[in-house]
């Protein structure tokens, strides 16, 4: 018997799962230059393989479609494309492998509505500004161990 007749294909996990921290390719999207500089410094100090930084989600999305990262860190309230819209876009069926990039959303003022909306639309974790280097590193390490599978519901993961 062929495999597909006996076992269903396993659901995909995030692109960061099981990888060493030093192998990560990170995309950071933040429209505030001060916060962007601080976050760039903290991510760089983790000695990831590659870090790309963007002011706007539109350009990040365009580049990620060609060259997907293994982690996406994005500010929740960006304009004109918010982190919510960015995540909704990449979690669509047909955007694979970009669909499986874990997302850390950043916000200075989380609300229950924002947290619920973020998690229900595919954000893996939320970081509250200001962020310490230790807290950021722990979230990255958590992503490396997060073995949850992506589940396709309708046309989104």
PDB file of C-alpha atoms in Angstrom:
ATOM      1  CA  UNK A   1       0.000   0.000   0.000  1.00  0.00           C
ATOM      2  CA  UNK A   2       1.173   3.502  -0.753  1.00  0.00           C
ATOM      3  CA  UNK A   3       1.721   5.877   2.184  1.00  0.00           C
ATOM      4  CA  UNK A   4      -1.055   8.310   1.210  1.00  0.00           C
ATOM      5  CA  UNK A   5      -3.574   5.498   1.367  1.00  0.00           C
ATOM      6  CA  UNK A   6      -2.650   4.540   4.912  1.00  0.00           C
ATOM      7  CA  UNK A   7      -1.693   7.773   6.664  1.00  0.00           C
ATOM      8  CA  UNK A   8      -2.773  11.363   6.170  1.00  0.00           C
ATOM      9  CA  UNK A   9      -0.016  13.870   5.537  1.00  0.00           C
ATOM     10  CA  UNK A  10       1.116  15.526   8.750  1.00  0.00           C
ATOM     11  CA  UNK A  11       0.056  19.125   9.283  1.00  0.00           C
ATOM     12  CA  UNK A  12       2.906  21.614   8.873  1.00  0.00           C
ATOM     13  CA  UNK A  13       4.633  23.273  11.826  1.00  0.00           C
ATOM     14  CA  UNK A  14       6.259  26.696  11.798  1.00  0.00           C
ATOM     15  CA  UNK A  15       9.370  27.313   9.734  1.00  0.00           C
ATOM     16  CA  UNK A  16      11.264  28.063  12.967  1.00  0.00           C
ATOM     17  CA  UNK A  17      10.371  24.838  14.791  1.00  0.00           C
ATOM     18  CA  UNK A  18      13.390  22.758  15.749  1.00  0.00           C
ATOM     19  CA  UNK A  19      15.943  25.130  14.258  1.00  0.00           C
ATOM     20  CA  UNK A  20      18.917  26.619  16.076  1.00  0.00           C
ATOM     21  CA  UNK A  21      18.611  30.316  16.908  1.00  0.00           C
ATOM     22  CA  UNK A  22      21.676  31.132  14.804  1.00  0.00           C
ATOM     23  CA  UNK A  23      19.987  29.748  11.673  1.00  0.00           C
ATOM     24  CA  UNK A  24      16.953  32.055  11.767  1.00  0.00           C
ATOM     25  CA  UNK A  25      16.162  34.527   9.038  1.00  0.00           C
ATOM     26  CA  UNK A  26      14.194  37.343  10.655  1.00  0.00           C
ATOM     27  CA  UNK A  27      12.054  40.053   9.094  1.00  0.00           C
ATOM     28  CA  UNK A  28      11.355  43.018  11.372  1.00  0.00           C
ATOM     29  CA  UNK A  29       8.628  45.475  10.368  1.00  0.00           C
ATOM     30  CA  UNK A  30       8.131  48.603  12.455  1.00  0.00           C
ATOM     31  CA  UNK A  31       7.163  52.078  11.292  1.00  0.00           C
ATOM     32  CA  UNK A  32       8.778  53.889  14.245  1.00  0.00           C
ATOM     33  CA  UNK A  33      12.514  54.424  13.629  1.00  0.00           C
ATOM     34  CA  UNK A  34      13.429  54.562  17.333  1.00  0.00           C
ATOM     35  CA  UNK A  35      11.667  51.301  18.156  1.00  0.00           C
ATOM     36  CA  UNK A  36      12.992  49.775  14.959  1.00  0.00           C
ATOM     37  CA  UNK A  37      16.587  50.639  15.922  1.00  0.00           C
ATOM     38  CA  UNK A  38      16.145  49.206  19.415  1.00  0.00           C
ATOM     39  CA  UNK A  39      14.602  45.965  18.114  1.00  0.00           C
ATOM     40  CA  UNK A  40      17.217  45.641  15.373  1.00  0.00           C
ATOM     41  CA  UNK A  41      19.941  45.862  17.986  1.00  0.00           C
ATOM     42  CA  UNK A  42      18.310  43.226  20.202  1.00  0.00           C
ATOM     43  CA  UNK A  43      17.704  40.783  17.347  1.00  0.00           C
ATOM     44  CA  UNK A  44      21.236  41.315  16.013  1.00  0.00           C
ATOM     45  CA  UNK A  45      22.645  40.537  19.468  1.00  0.00           C
ATOM     46  CA  UNK A  46      21.022  37.088  19.211  1.00  0.00           C
ATOM     47  CA  UNK A  47      23.335  36.374  16.249  1.00  0.00           C
ATOM     48  CA  UNK A  48      20.597  35.217  13.904  1.00  0.00           C
ATOM     49  CA  UNK A  49      21.663  34.234  10.420  1.00  0.00           C
ATOM     50  CA  UNK A  50      19.909  37.108   8.659  1.00  0.00           C
ATOM     51  CA  UNK A  51      17.927  40.191   9.653  1.00  0.00           C
ATOM     52  CA  UNK A  52      15.923  42.315   7.224  1.00  0.00           C
ATOM     53  CA  UNK A  53      14.271  45.500   8.504  1.00  0.00           C
ATOM     54  CA  UNK A  54      11.350  47.351   6.917  1.00  0.00           C
ATOM     55  CA  UNK A  55       9.428  50.547   7.651  1.00  0.00           C
ATOM     56  CA  UNK A  56       6.236  49.316   5.967  1.00  0.00           C
ATOM     57  CA  UNK A  57       4.463  45.981   5.693  1.00  0.00           C
ATOM     58  CA  UNK A  58       3.818  46.294   1.955  1.00  0.00           C
ATOM     59  CA  UNK A  59       7.506  46.178   1.036  1.00  0.00           C
ATOM     60  CA  UNK A  60       8.181  43.446   3.600  1.00  0.00           C
ATOM     61  CA  UNK A  61       5.371  41.328   2.141  1.00  0.00           C
ATOM     62  CA  UNK A  62       6.648  41.790  -1.398  1.00  0.00           C
ATOM     63  CA  UNK A  63      10.157  40.680  -0.400  1.00  0.00           C
ATOM     64  CA  UNK A  64       8.931  37.827   1.828  1.00  0.00           C
ATOM     65  CA  UNK A  65       6.939  36.349  -1.047  1.00  0.00           C
ATOM     66  CA  UNK A  66      10.199  35.921  -2.941  1.00  0.00           C
ATOM     67  CA  UNK A  67      12.393  35.042   0.049  1.00  0.00           C
ATOM     68  CA  UNK A  68      10.406  33.858   3.113  1.00  0.00           C
ATOM     69  CA  UNK A  69      11.969  34.416   6.542  1.00  0.00           C
ATOM     70  CA  UNK A  70      11.794  31.895   9.372  1.00  0.00           C
ATOM     71  CA  UNK A  71      10.410  34.506  11.829  1.00  0.00           C
ATOM     72  CA  UNK A  72       8.389  37.691  11.355  1.00  0.00           C
ATOM     73  CA  UNK A  73       8.323  40.427  14.013  1.00  0.00           C
ATOM     74  CA  UNK A  74       5.803  43.176  13.252  1.00  0.00           C
ATOM     75  CA  UNK A  75       4.260  46.182  14.997  1.00  0.00           C
ATOM     76  CA  UNK A  76       0.502  45.682  15.372  1.00  0.00           C
ATOM     77  CA  UNK A  77      -0.658  49.240  14.548  1.00  0.00           C
ATOM     78  CA  UNK A  78       1.392  49.988  11.423  1.00  0.00           C
ATOM     79  CA  UNK A  79      -0.115  52.051   8.636  1.00  0.00           C
ATOM     80  CA  UNK A  80      -1.196  51.795   5.908  1.00  0.00           C
ATOM     81  CA  UNK A  81      -0.984  47.958   6.170  1.00  0.00           C
ATOM     82  CA  UNK A  82      -1.345  46.791   9.762  1.00  0.00           C
ATOM     83  CA  UNK A  83       0.138  43.645  11.253  1.00  0.00           C
ATOM     84  CA  UNK A  84      -3.407  42.223  11.276  1.00  0.00           C
ATOM     85  CA  UNK A  85      -3.715  42.633   7.489  1.00  0.00           C
ATOM     86  CA  UNK A  86      -0.190  41.328   6.970  1.00  0.00           C
ATOM     87  CA  UNK A  87      -0.896  38.183   8.993  1.00  0.00           C
ATOM     88  CA  UNK A  88      -4.278  37.634   7.281  1.00  0.00           C
ATOM     89  CA  UNK A  89      -2.491  37.849   3.941  1.00  0.00           C
ATOM     90  CA  UNK A  90       0.338  35.432   4.702  1.00  0.00           C
ATOM     91  CA  UNK A  91      -1.943  32.890   6.430  1.00  0.00           C
ATOM     92  CA  UNK A  92      -4.005  32.419   3.247  1.00  0.00           C
ATOM     93  CA  UNK A  93      -3.980  29.061   1.538  1.00  0.00           C
ATOM     94  CA  UNK A  94      -1.717  29.380  -1.475  1.00  0.00           C
ATOM     95  CA  UNK A  95       0.851  31.581   0.284  1.00  0.00           C
ATOM     96  CA  UNK A  96       2.882  28.570   1.403  1.00  0.00           C
ATOM     97  CA  UNK A  97       5.651  28.442   2.643  1.00  0.00           C
ATOM     98  CA  UNK A  98       5.079  32.020   3.832  1.00  0.00           C
ATOM     99  CA  UNK A  99       1.913  30.795   5.577  1.00  0.00           C
ATOM    100  CA  UNK A 100       4.061  28.885   8.077  1.00  0.00           C
ATOM    101  CA  UNK A 101       6.277  31.773   9.197  1.00  0.00           C
ATOM    102  CA  UNK A 102       5.721  32.340  12.929  1.00  0.00           C
ATOM    103  CA  UNK A 103       4.666  35.884  13.793  1.00  0.00           C
ATOM    104  CA  UNK A 104       5.535  37.903  16.885  1.00  0.00           C
ATOM    105  CA  UNK A 105       3.281  40.958  17.090  1.00  0.00           C
ATOM    106  CA  UNK A 106       4.520  44.017  18.966  1.00  0.00           C
ATOM    107  CA  UNK A 107       2.275  46.544  20.666  1.00  0.00           C
ATOM    108  CA  UNK A 108       2.674  49.193  23.363  1.00  0.00           C
ATOM    109  CA  UNK A 109      -0.937  48.850  24.582  1.00  0.00           C
ATOM    110  CA  UNK A 110      -2.491  45.404  24.290  1.00  0.00           C
ATOM    111  CA  UNK A 111      -6.207  45.168  24.873  1.00  0.00           C
ATOM    112  CA  UNK A 112      -8.268  42.031  25.274  1.00  0.00           C
ATOM    113  CA  UNK A 113      -9.841  42.683  21.857  1.00  0.00           C
ATOM    114  CA  UNK A 114      -6.434  43.143  20.214  1.00  0.00           C
ATOM    115  CA  UNK A 115      -5.016  39.986  21.813  1.00  0.00           C
ATOM    116  CA  UNK A 116      -8.056  37.934  20.804  1.00  0.00           C
ATOM    117  CA  UNK A 117      -7.952  39.292  17.247  1.00  0.00           C
ATOM    118  CA  UNK A 118      -4.223  38.658  16.950  1.00  0.00           C
ATOM    119  CA  UNK A 119      -4.315  35.055  18.154  1.00  0.00           C
ATOM    120  CA  UNK A 120      -7.480  34.145  16.243  1.00  0.00           C
ATOM    121  CA  UNK A 121      -5.881  35.370  13.015  1.00  0.00           C
ATOM    122  CA  UNK A 122      -2.586  33.529  13.272  1.00  0.00           C
ATOM    123  CA  UNK A 123      -0.191  35.548  15.440  1.00  0.00           C
ATOM    124  CA  UNK A 124       1.990  33.141  17.425  1.00  0.00           C
ATOM    125  CA  UNK A 125       2.837  35.464  20.295  1.00  0.00           C
ATOM    126  CA  UNK A 126       2.557  39.084  21.410  1.00  0.00           C
ATOM    127  CA  UNK A 127       5.289  41.265  22.850  1.00  0.00           C
ATOM    128  CA  UNK A 128       4.477  44.389  24.835  1.00  0.00           C
ATOM    129  CA  UNK A 129       6.703  47.457  24.432  1.00  0.00           C
ATOM    130  CA  UNK A 130       9.032  48.295  25.976  1.00  0.00           C
ATOM    131  CA  UNK A 131      10.693  44.933  25.434  1.00  0.00           C
ATOM    132  CA  UNK A 132      13.776  43.731  27.255  1.00  0.00           C
ATOM    133  CA  UNK A 133      16.431  41.787  25.342  1.00  0.00           C
ATOM    134  CA  UNK A 134      15.847  38.824  27.674  1.00  0.00           C
ATOM    135  CA  UNK A 135      12.093  38.790  26.983  1.00  0.00           C
ATOM    136  CA  UNK A 136      12.646  38.989  23.222  1.00  0.00           C
ATOM    137  CA  UNK A 137      15.179  36.158  23.294  1.00  0.00           C
ATOM    138  CA  UNK A 138      12.791  33.988  25.346  1.00  0.00           C
ATOM    139  CA  UNK A 139      10.035  34.509  22.784  1.00  0.00           C
ATOM    140  CA  UNK A 140      12.386  33.497  19.991  1.00  0.00           C
ATOM    141  CA  UNK A 141      13.441  30.404  21.937  1.00  0.00           C
ATOM    142  CA  UNK A 142       9.772  29.593  22.546  1.00  0.00           C
ATOM    143  CA  UNK A 143       9.148  29.731  18.770  1.00  0.00           C
ATOM    144  CA  UNK A 144      11.970  27.240  18.205  1.00  0.00           C
ATOM    145  CA  UNK A 145      10.196  24.765  20.505  1.00  0.00           C
ATOM    146  CA  UNK A 146       6.617  25.485  19.403  1.00  0.00           C
ATOM    147  CA  UNK A 147       5.543  22.263  17.706  1.00  0.00           C
ATOM    148  CA  UNK A 148       1.907  23.230  17.184  1.00  0.00           C
ATOM    149  CA  UNK A 149       0.654  22.360  13.743  1.00  0.00           C
ATOM    150  CA  UNK A 150      -0.976  24.776  11.342  1.00  0.00           C
ATOM    151  CA  UNK A 151      -4.567  23.814  10.617  1.00  0.00           C
ATOM    152  CA  UNK A 152      -6.311  24.924   7.447  1.00  0.00           C
ATOM    153  CA  UNK A 153      -9.773  26.376   8.144  1.00  0.00           C
ATOM    154  CA  UNK A 154     -11.616  27.457   5.023  1.00  0.00           C
ATOM    155  CA  UNK A 155      -8.859  29.299   3.154  1.00  0.00           C
ATOM    156  CA  UNK A 156      -6.631  30.363   6.096  1.00  0.00           C
ATOM    157  CA  UNK A 157      -4.114  28.669   8.385  1.00  0.00           C
TER     158      UNK A 157
END
